[in-house]
GROMACS .gro file of C-alpha atoms in nm:
model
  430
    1UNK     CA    1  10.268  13.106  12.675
    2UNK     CA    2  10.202  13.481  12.719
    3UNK     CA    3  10.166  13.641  13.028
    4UNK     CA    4   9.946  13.912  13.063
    5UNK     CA    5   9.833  14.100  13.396
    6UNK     CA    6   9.496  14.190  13.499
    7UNK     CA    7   9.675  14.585  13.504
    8UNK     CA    8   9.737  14.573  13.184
    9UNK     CA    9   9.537  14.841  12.942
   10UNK     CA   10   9.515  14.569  12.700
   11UNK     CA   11   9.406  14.287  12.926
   12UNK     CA   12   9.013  14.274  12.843
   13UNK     CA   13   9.067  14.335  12.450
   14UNK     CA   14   9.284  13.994  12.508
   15UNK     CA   15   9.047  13.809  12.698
   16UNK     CA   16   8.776  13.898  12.430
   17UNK     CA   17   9.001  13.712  12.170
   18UNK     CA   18   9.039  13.407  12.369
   19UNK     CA   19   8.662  13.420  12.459
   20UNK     CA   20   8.513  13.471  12.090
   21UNK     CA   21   8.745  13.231  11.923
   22UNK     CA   22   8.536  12.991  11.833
   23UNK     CA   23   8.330  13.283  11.649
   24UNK     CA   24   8.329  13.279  11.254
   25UNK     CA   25   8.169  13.344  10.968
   26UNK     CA   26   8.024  13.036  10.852
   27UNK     CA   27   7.757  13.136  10.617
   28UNK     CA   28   7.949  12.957  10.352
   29UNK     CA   29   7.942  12.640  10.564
   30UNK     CA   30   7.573  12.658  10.659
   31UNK     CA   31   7.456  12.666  10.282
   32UNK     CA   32   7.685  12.372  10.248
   33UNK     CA   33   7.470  12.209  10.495
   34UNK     CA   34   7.161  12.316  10.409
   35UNK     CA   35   7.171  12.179  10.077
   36UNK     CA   36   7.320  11.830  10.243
   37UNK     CA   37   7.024  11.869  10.455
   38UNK     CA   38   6.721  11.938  10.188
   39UNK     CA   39   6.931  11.661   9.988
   40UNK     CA   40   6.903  11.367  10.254
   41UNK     CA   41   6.544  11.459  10.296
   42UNK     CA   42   6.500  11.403   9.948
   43UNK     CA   43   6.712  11.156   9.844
   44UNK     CA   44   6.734  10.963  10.151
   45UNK     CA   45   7.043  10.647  10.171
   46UNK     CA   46   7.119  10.727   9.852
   47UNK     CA   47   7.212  11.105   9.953
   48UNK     CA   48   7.406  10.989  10.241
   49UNK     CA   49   7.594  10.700  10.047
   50UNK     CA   50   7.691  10.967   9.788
   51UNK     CA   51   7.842  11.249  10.041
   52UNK     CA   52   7.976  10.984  10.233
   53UNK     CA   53   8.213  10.873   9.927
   54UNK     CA   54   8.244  11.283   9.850
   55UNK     CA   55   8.346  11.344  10.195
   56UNK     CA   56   8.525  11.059  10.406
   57UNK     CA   57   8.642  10.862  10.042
   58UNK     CA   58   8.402  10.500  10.160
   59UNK     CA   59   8.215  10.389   9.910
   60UNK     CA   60   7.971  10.142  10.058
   61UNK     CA   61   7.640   9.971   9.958
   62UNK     CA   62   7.306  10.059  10.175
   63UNK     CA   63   7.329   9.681  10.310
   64UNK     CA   64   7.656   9.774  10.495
   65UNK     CA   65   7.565  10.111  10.642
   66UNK     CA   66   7.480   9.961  10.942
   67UNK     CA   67   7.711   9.790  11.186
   68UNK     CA   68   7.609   9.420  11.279
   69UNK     CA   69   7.535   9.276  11.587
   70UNK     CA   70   7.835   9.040  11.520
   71UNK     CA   71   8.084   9.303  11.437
   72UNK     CA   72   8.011   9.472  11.751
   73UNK     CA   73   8.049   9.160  11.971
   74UNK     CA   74   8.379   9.075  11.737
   75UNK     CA   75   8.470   9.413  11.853
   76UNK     CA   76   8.458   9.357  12.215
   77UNK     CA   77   8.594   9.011  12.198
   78UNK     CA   78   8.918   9.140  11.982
   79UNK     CA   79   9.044   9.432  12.240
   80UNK     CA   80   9.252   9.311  12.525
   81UNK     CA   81   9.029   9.193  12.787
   82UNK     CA   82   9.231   9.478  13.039
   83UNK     CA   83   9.075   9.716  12.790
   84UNK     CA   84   8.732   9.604  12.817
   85UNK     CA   85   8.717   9.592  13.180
   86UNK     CA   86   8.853   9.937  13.171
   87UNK     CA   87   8.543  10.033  12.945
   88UNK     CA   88   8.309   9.856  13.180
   89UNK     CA   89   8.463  10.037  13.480
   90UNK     CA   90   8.405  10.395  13.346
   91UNK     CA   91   8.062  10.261  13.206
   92UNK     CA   92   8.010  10.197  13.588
   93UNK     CA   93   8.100  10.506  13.740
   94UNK     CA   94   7.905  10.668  13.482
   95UNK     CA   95   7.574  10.528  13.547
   96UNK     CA   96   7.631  10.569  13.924
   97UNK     CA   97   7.673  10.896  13.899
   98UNK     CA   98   7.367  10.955  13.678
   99UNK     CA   99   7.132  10.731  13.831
  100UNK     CA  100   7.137  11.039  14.066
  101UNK     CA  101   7.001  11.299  13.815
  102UNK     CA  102   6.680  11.067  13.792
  103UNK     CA  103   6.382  11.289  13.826
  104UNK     CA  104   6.029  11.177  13.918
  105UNK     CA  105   5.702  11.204  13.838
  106UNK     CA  106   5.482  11.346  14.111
  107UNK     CA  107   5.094  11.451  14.200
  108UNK     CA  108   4.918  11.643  14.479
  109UNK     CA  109   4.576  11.650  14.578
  110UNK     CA  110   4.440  11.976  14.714
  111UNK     CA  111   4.151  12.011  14.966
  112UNK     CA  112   3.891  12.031  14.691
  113UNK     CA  113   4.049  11.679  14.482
  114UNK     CA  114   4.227  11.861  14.223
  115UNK     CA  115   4.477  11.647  14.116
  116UNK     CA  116   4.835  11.860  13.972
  117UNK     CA  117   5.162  11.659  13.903
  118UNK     CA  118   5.404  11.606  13.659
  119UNK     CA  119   5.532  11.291  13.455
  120UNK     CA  120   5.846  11.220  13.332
  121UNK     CA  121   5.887  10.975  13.067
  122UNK     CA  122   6.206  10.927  12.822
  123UNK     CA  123   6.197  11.004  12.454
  124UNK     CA  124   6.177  10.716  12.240
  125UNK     CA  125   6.571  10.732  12.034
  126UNK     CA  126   6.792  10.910  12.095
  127UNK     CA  127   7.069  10.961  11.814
  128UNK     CA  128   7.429  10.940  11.966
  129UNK     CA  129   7.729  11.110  11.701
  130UNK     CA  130   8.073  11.011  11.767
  131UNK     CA  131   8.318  11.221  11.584
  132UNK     CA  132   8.618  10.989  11.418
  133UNK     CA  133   8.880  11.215  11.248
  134UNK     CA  134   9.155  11.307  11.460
  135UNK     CA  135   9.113  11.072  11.690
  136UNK     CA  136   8.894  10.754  11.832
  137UNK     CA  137   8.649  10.895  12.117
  138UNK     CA  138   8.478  10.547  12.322
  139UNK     CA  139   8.471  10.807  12.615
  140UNK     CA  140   8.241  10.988  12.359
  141UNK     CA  141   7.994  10.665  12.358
  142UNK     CA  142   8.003  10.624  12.721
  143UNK     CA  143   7.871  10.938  12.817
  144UNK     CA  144   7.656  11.016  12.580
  145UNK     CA  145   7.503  10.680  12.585
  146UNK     CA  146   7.486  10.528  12.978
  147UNK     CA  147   7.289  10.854  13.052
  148UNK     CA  148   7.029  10.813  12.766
  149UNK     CA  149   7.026  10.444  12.899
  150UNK     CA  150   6.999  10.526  13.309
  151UNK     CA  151   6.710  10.791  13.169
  152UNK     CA  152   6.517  10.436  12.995
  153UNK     CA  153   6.540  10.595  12.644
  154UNK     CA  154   6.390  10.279  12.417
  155UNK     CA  155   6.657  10.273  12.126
  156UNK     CA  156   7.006  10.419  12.146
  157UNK     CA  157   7.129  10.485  11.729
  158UNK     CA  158   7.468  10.597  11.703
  159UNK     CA  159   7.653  10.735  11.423
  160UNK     CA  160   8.029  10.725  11.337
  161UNK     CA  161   8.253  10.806  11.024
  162UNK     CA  162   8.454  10.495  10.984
  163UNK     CA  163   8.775  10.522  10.813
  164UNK     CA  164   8.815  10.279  10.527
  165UNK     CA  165   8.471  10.019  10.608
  166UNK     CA  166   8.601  10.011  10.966
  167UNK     CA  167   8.537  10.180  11.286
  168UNK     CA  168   8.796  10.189  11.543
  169UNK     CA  169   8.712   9.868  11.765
  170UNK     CA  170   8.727  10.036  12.089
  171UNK     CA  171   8.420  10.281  11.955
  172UNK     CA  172   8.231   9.964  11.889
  173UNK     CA  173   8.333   9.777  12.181
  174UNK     CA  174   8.235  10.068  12.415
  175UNK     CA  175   7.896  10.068  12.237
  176UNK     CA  176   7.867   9.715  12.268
  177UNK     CA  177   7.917   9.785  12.661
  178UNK     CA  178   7.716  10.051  12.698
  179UNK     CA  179   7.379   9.883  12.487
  180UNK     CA  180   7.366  10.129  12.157
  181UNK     CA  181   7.104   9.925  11.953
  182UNK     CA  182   7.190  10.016  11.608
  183UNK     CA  183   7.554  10.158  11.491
  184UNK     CA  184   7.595  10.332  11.145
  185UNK     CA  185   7.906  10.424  10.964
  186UNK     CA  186   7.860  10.758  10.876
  187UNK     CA  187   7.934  11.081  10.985
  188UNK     CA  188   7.939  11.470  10.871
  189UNK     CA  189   7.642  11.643  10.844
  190UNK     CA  190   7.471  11.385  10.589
  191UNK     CA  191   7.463  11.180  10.964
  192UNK     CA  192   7.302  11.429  11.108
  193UNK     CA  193   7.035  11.463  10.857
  194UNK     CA  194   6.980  11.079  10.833
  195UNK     CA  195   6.894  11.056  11.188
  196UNK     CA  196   6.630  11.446  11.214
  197UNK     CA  197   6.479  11.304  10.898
  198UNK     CA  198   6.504  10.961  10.857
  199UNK     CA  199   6.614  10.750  10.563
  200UNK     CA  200   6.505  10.416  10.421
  201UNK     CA  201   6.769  10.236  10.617
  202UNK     CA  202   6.741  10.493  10.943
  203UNK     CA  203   6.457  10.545  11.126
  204UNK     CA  204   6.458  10.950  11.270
  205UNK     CA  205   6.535  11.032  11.654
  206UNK     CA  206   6.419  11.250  11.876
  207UNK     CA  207   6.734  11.384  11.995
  208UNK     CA  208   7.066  11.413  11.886
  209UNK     CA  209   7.360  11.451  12.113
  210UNK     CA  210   7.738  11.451  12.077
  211UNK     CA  211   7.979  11.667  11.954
  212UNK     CA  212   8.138  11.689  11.598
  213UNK     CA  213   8.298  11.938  11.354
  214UNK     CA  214   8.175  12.259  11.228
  215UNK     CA  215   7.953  12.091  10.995
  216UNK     CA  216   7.816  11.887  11.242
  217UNK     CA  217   7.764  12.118  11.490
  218UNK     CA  218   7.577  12.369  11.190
  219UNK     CA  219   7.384  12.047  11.119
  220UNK     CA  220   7.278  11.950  11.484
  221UNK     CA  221   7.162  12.372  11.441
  222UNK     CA  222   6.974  12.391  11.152
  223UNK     CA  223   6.758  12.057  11.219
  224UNK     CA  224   6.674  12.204  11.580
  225UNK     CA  225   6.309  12.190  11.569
  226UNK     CA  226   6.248  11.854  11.358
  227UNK     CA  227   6.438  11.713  11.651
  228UNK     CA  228   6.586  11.852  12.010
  229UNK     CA  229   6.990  11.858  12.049
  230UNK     CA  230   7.193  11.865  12.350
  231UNK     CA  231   7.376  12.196  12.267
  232UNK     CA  232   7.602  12.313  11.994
  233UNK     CA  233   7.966  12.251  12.103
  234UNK     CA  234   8.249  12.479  12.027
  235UNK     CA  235   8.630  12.422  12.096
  236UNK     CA  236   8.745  12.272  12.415
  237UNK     CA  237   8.878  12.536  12.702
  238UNK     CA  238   9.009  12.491  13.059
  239UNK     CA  239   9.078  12.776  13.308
  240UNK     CA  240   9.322  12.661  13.634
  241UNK     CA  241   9.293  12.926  13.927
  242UNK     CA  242   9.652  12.861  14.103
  243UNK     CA  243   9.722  13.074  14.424
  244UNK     CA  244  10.074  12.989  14.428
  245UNK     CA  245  10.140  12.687  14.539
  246UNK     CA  246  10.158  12.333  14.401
  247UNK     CA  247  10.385  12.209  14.179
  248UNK     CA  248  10.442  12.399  13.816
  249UNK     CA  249  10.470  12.108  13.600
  250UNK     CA  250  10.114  11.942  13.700
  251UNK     CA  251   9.948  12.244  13.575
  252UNK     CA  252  10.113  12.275  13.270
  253UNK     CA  253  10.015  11.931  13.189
  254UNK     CA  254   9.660  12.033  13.241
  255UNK     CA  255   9.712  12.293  13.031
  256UNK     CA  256   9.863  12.098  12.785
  257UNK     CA  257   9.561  11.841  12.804
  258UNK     CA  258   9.344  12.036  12.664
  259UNK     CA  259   9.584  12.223  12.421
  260UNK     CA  260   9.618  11.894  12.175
  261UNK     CA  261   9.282  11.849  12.124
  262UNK     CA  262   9.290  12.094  11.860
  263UNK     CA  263   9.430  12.416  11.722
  264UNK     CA  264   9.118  12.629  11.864
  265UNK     CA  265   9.150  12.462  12.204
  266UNK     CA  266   9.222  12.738  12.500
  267UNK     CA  267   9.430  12.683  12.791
  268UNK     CA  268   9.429  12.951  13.078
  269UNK     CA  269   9.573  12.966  13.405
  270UNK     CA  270   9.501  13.266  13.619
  271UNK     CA  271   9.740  13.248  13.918
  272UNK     CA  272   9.818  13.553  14.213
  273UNK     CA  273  10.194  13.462  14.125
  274UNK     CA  274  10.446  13.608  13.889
  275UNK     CA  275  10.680  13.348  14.029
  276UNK     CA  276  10.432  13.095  13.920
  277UNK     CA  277  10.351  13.229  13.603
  278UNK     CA  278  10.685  13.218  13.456
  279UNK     CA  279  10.769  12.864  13.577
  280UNK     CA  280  10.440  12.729  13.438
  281UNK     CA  281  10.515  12.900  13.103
  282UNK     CA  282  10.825  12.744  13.110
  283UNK     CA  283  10.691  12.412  13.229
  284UNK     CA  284  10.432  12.447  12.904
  285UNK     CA  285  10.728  12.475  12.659
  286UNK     CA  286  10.941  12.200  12.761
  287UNK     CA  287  10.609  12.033  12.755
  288UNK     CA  288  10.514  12.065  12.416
  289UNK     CA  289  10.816  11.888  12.258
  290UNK     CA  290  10.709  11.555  12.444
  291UNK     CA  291  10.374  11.525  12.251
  292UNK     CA  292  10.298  11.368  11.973
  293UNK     CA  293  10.066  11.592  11.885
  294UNK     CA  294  10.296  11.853  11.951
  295UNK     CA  295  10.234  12.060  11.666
  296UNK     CA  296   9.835  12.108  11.694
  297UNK     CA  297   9.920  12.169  12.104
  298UNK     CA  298  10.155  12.408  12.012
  299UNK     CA  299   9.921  12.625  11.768
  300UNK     CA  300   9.678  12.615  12.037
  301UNK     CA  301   9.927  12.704  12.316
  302UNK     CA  302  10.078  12.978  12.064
  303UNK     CA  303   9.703  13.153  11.968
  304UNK     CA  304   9.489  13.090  12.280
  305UNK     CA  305   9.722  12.999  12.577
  306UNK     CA  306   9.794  13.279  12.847
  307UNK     CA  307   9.864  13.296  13.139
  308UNK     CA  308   9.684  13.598  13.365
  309UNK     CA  309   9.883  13.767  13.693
  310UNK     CA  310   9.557  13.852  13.923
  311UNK     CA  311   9.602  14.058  14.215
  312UNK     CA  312   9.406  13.787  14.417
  313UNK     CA  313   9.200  13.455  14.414
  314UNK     CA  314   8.823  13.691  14.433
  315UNK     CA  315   8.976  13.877  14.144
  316UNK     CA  316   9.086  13.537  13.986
  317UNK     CA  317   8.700  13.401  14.033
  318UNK     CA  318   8.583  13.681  13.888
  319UNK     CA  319   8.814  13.646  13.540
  320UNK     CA  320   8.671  13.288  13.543
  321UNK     CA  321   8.299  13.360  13.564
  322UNK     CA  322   8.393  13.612  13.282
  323UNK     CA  323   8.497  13.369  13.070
  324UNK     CA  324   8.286  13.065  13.195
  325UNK     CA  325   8.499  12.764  13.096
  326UNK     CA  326   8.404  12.449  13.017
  327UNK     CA  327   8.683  12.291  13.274
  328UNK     CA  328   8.763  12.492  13.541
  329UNK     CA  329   9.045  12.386  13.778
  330UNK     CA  330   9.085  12.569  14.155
  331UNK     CA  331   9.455  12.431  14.217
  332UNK     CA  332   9.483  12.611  14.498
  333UNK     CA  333   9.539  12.502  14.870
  334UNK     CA  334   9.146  12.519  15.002
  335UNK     CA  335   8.927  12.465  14.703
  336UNK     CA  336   8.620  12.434  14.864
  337UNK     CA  337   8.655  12.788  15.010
  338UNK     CA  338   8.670  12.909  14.636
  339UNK     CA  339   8.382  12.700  14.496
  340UNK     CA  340   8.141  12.915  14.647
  341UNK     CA  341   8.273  13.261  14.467
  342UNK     CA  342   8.232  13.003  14.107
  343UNK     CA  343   7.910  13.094  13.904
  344UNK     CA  344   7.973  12.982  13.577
  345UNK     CA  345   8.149  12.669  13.454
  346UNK     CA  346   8.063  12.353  13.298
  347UNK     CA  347   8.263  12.120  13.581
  348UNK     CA  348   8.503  12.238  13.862
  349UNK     CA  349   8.761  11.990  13.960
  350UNK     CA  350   8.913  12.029  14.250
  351UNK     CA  351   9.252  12.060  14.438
  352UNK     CA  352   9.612  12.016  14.301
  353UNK     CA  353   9.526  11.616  14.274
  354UNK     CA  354   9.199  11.610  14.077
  355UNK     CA  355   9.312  11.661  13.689
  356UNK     CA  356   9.107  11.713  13.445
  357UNK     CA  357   9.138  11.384  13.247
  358UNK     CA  358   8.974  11.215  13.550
  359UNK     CA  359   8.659  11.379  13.451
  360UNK     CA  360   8.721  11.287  13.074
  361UNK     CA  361   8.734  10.915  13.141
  362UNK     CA  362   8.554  10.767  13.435
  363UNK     CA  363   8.521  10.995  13.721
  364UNK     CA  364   8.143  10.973  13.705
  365UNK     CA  365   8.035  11.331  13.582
  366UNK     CA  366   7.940  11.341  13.170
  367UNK     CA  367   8.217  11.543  12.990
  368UNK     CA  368   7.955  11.665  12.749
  369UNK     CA  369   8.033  11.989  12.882
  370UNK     CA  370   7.900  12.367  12.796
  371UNK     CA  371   8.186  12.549  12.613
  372UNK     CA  372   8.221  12.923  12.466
  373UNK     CA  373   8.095  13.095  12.747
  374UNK     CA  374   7.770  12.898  12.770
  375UNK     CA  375   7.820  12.786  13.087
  376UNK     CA  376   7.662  13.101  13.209
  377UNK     CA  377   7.322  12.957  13.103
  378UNK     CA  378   7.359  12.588  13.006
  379UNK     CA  379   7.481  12.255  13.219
  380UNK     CA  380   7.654  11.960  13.108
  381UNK     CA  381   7.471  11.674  12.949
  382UNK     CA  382   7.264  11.418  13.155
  383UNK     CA  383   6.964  11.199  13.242
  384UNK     CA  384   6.753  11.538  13.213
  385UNK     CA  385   6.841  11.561  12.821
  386UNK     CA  386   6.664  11.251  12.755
  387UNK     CA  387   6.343  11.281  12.941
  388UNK     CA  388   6.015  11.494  12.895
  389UNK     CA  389   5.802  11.654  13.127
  390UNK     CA  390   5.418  11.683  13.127
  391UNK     CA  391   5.212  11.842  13.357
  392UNK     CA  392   4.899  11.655  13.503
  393UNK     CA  393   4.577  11.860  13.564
  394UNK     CA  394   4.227  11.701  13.697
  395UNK     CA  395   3.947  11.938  13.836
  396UNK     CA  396   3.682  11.804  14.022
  397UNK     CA  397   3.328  11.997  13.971
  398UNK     CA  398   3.468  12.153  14.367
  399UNK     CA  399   3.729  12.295  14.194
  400UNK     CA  400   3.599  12.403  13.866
  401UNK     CA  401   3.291  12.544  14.064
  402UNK     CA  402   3.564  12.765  14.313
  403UNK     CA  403   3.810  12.867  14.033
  404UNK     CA  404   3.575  12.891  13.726
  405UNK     CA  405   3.454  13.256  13.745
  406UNK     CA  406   3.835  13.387  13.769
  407UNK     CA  407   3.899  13.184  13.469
  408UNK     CA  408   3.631  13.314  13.268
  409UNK     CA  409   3.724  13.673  13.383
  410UNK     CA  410   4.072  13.567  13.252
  411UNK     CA  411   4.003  13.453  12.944
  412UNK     CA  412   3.787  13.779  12.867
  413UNK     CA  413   4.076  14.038  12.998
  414UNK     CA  414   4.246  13.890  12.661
  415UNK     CA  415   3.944  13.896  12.453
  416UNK     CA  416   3.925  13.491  12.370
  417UNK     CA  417   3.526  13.438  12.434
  418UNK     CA  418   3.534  13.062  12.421
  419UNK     CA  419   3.764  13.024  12.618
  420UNK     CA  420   3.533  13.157  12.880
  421UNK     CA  421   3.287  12.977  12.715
  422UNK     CA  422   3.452  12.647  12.800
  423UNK     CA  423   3.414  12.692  13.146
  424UNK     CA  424   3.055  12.823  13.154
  425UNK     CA  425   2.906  12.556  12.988
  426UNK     CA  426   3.014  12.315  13.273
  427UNK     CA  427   2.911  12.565  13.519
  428UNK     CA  428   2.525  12.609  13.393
  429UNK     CA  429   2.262  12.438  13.606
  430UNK     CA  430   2.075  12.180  13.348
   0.00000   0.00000   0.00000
């Protein structure tokens, strides 16, 4: 890993690199998907069945798009039964945790019996995608799916490339645990379409959530307004603050966690020791040739791993709210005394014996998490992403008597004369 220092006359042109990474042109990619797009609207299962062939090599009839009820169960029933008590445990901690982000609906009276509130209610389905590819993600289906269920969306749909006509059985049996209605086997941004749009066989969503390639993620951006979507995810990041102490090699596993995910992945520690620094580069190398995905860690490690020298754990904070990473690490001896200089990051984990992966699998929080610097504005995905707020008005003839005048004056300050009107009319003696 490089080390750079905060001194350095170079050091903010190289934490640019490592922050705009995931920054491209992809104008070629979005008229891909565009014409997937208009083409699925058009053309329905029969535009999906046809990229899917193009794209993943499955050729598969309409009748076997969807996943049975059967399969699923066959699913759960086939894994070890260690495996799908595992599943059920992180399904657990999962909905604990986000049965605490439920929000509810409320109403006040005032003096005069206007009535004011607001009403939450869940959206009606909610698409789930679960990326295949490089790996098999039921950690994916978990927390993307027990929130939309704690929220009380009515029908979970979930979407998955399979490989062959199959879809890894733990992605099945952890949607068979945590109640997805209706499983598809198709992916890319034909999947994405299926679900805004709709197609003979799918019914549209509301919402789609999850994260996927580039296409999928230009997908998820271009159908923005025929449905919501949770955000548009870039490549995974983590940032470890280290003031020196602790042992070398547990970071550079960290680091190294997030490094094989993929070749854009970025893996940061700022630390206040030079000491440090060169024994967790060290650590990171020796690392690498134990995975066996050493060679995508080790592009990732090579183009977007550094390690920063800061002249002190403020400065340190500082660099991180910079950058606003989607894992942020404070291995450091009194974490909690840091927290409070931390602005931007999608989850903090805390001390030298709270890793990362704890927070992938079944630590409660959702590790639907903002990346590229969005953390500064955006939070990680929960019960709030599937519910809706209205607000609740009711005037009685008190109230519309005491506030209708100022409303009328409003409405003719910007020139709209019925809305005035509107109010008037209720207001005239008969």
């Amino acid at each position: 890993m490089k080390i750079i220092r905060t001194t350095d006359s170079d050091f903010s042109a190289a934490l640019e690199e490592i922050r705009r990474r995931g920054e491209a042109d992809t104008s070629r990619v979005e008229a891909a998907v565009r014409e997937i797009i208009d083409d699925v609207k058009a053309r329905g299962d029969r535009a999906v069945l046809d990229y899917t062939a193009r794209f993943d090599g499955v050729a598969m009839k309409r009748s076997a798009m969807r996943v049975s009820r059967r399969e699923m169960n066959g699913a759960l029933k086939g894994i070890p039964r260690g495996d799908v008590r595992l599943l059920e445990l992180a399904a657990e901690r999962i909905e604990r945790f986000h049965a605490r982000q439920r929000g509810n609906s409320w109403f006040v009276t005032e003096e005069d019996g206007t009535v004011l509130g607001q009403r939450v209610t869940p959206i009606a389905r909610a698409g789930l995608y679960v990326p295949g590819g490089k790996a098999a993600y039921p950690s994916t289906v978990l927390m993307n799916a027990v929130p939309a269920r704690v929220a009380g969306v009515g029908s979970l749909v979930m979407t998955t490339p399979a490989a062959g006509s199959d879809i890894n059985p733990y992605v099945l049996a952890a949607a068979a645990v945590a109640g997805v209605d209706e499983v598809y086997r198709i992916g890319g941004a034909q999947a994405v379409a299926a679900m805004a749009f709709g197609t003979e066989t799918i019914a549209a969503v509301d919402k789609i959530v999850g994260p996927g390639n580039i296409y999928v993620a230009t997908a998820k951006r271009l159908v923005f307004g025929a449905v919501d979507i949770d955000m548009v995810a870039g490549p995974s990041e983590i940032l470890v603050i280290n003031d020196g102490t602790g042992d070398p090699r547990w970071i550079a596993a960290d680091l190294l966690g997030q490094a094989e995910h993929d070749e854009l992945a970025s893996s940061i520690l700022v630390t206040t020791s030079e000491r440090t620094a060169r024994r967790v580069a060290a650590a990171v190398k020796r690392g690498l040739a134990k995975l066996r995905r050493k060679d995508i860690a080790a592009s990732s490690i090579e183009r977007y791993g550094v390690v920063i020298v800061a002249a002190s754990l403020e400065e340190a904070a500082e660099i991180s709210n910079r950058i606003a990473p989607e894992h942020l690490e404070l291995f450091v001896d009194d974490p909690w005394a840091l927290l409070g200089r931390i602005r931007n990051a999608g989850a903090v984990f805390l001390g030298r014996t709270t890793p990362e992966a704890a927070g992938d699998y079944l630590a409660g929080p959702n590790h639907t998490l903002p990346t590229g610097g969005t953390a500064r504005f955006s939070s990680p995905l929960g019960v709030d992403d599937f519910v809706k707020r209205s607000s609740v008005l009711s005037f009685s003839q008190a109230a519309l008597e005491r506030l209708g005048p100022s409303i009328e004056r409003f409405a003719a300050l910007e020139g709209l004369d019925a809305h005035g009107r509107s109010v008037t009319v209720r207001l005239e003696k008969p």
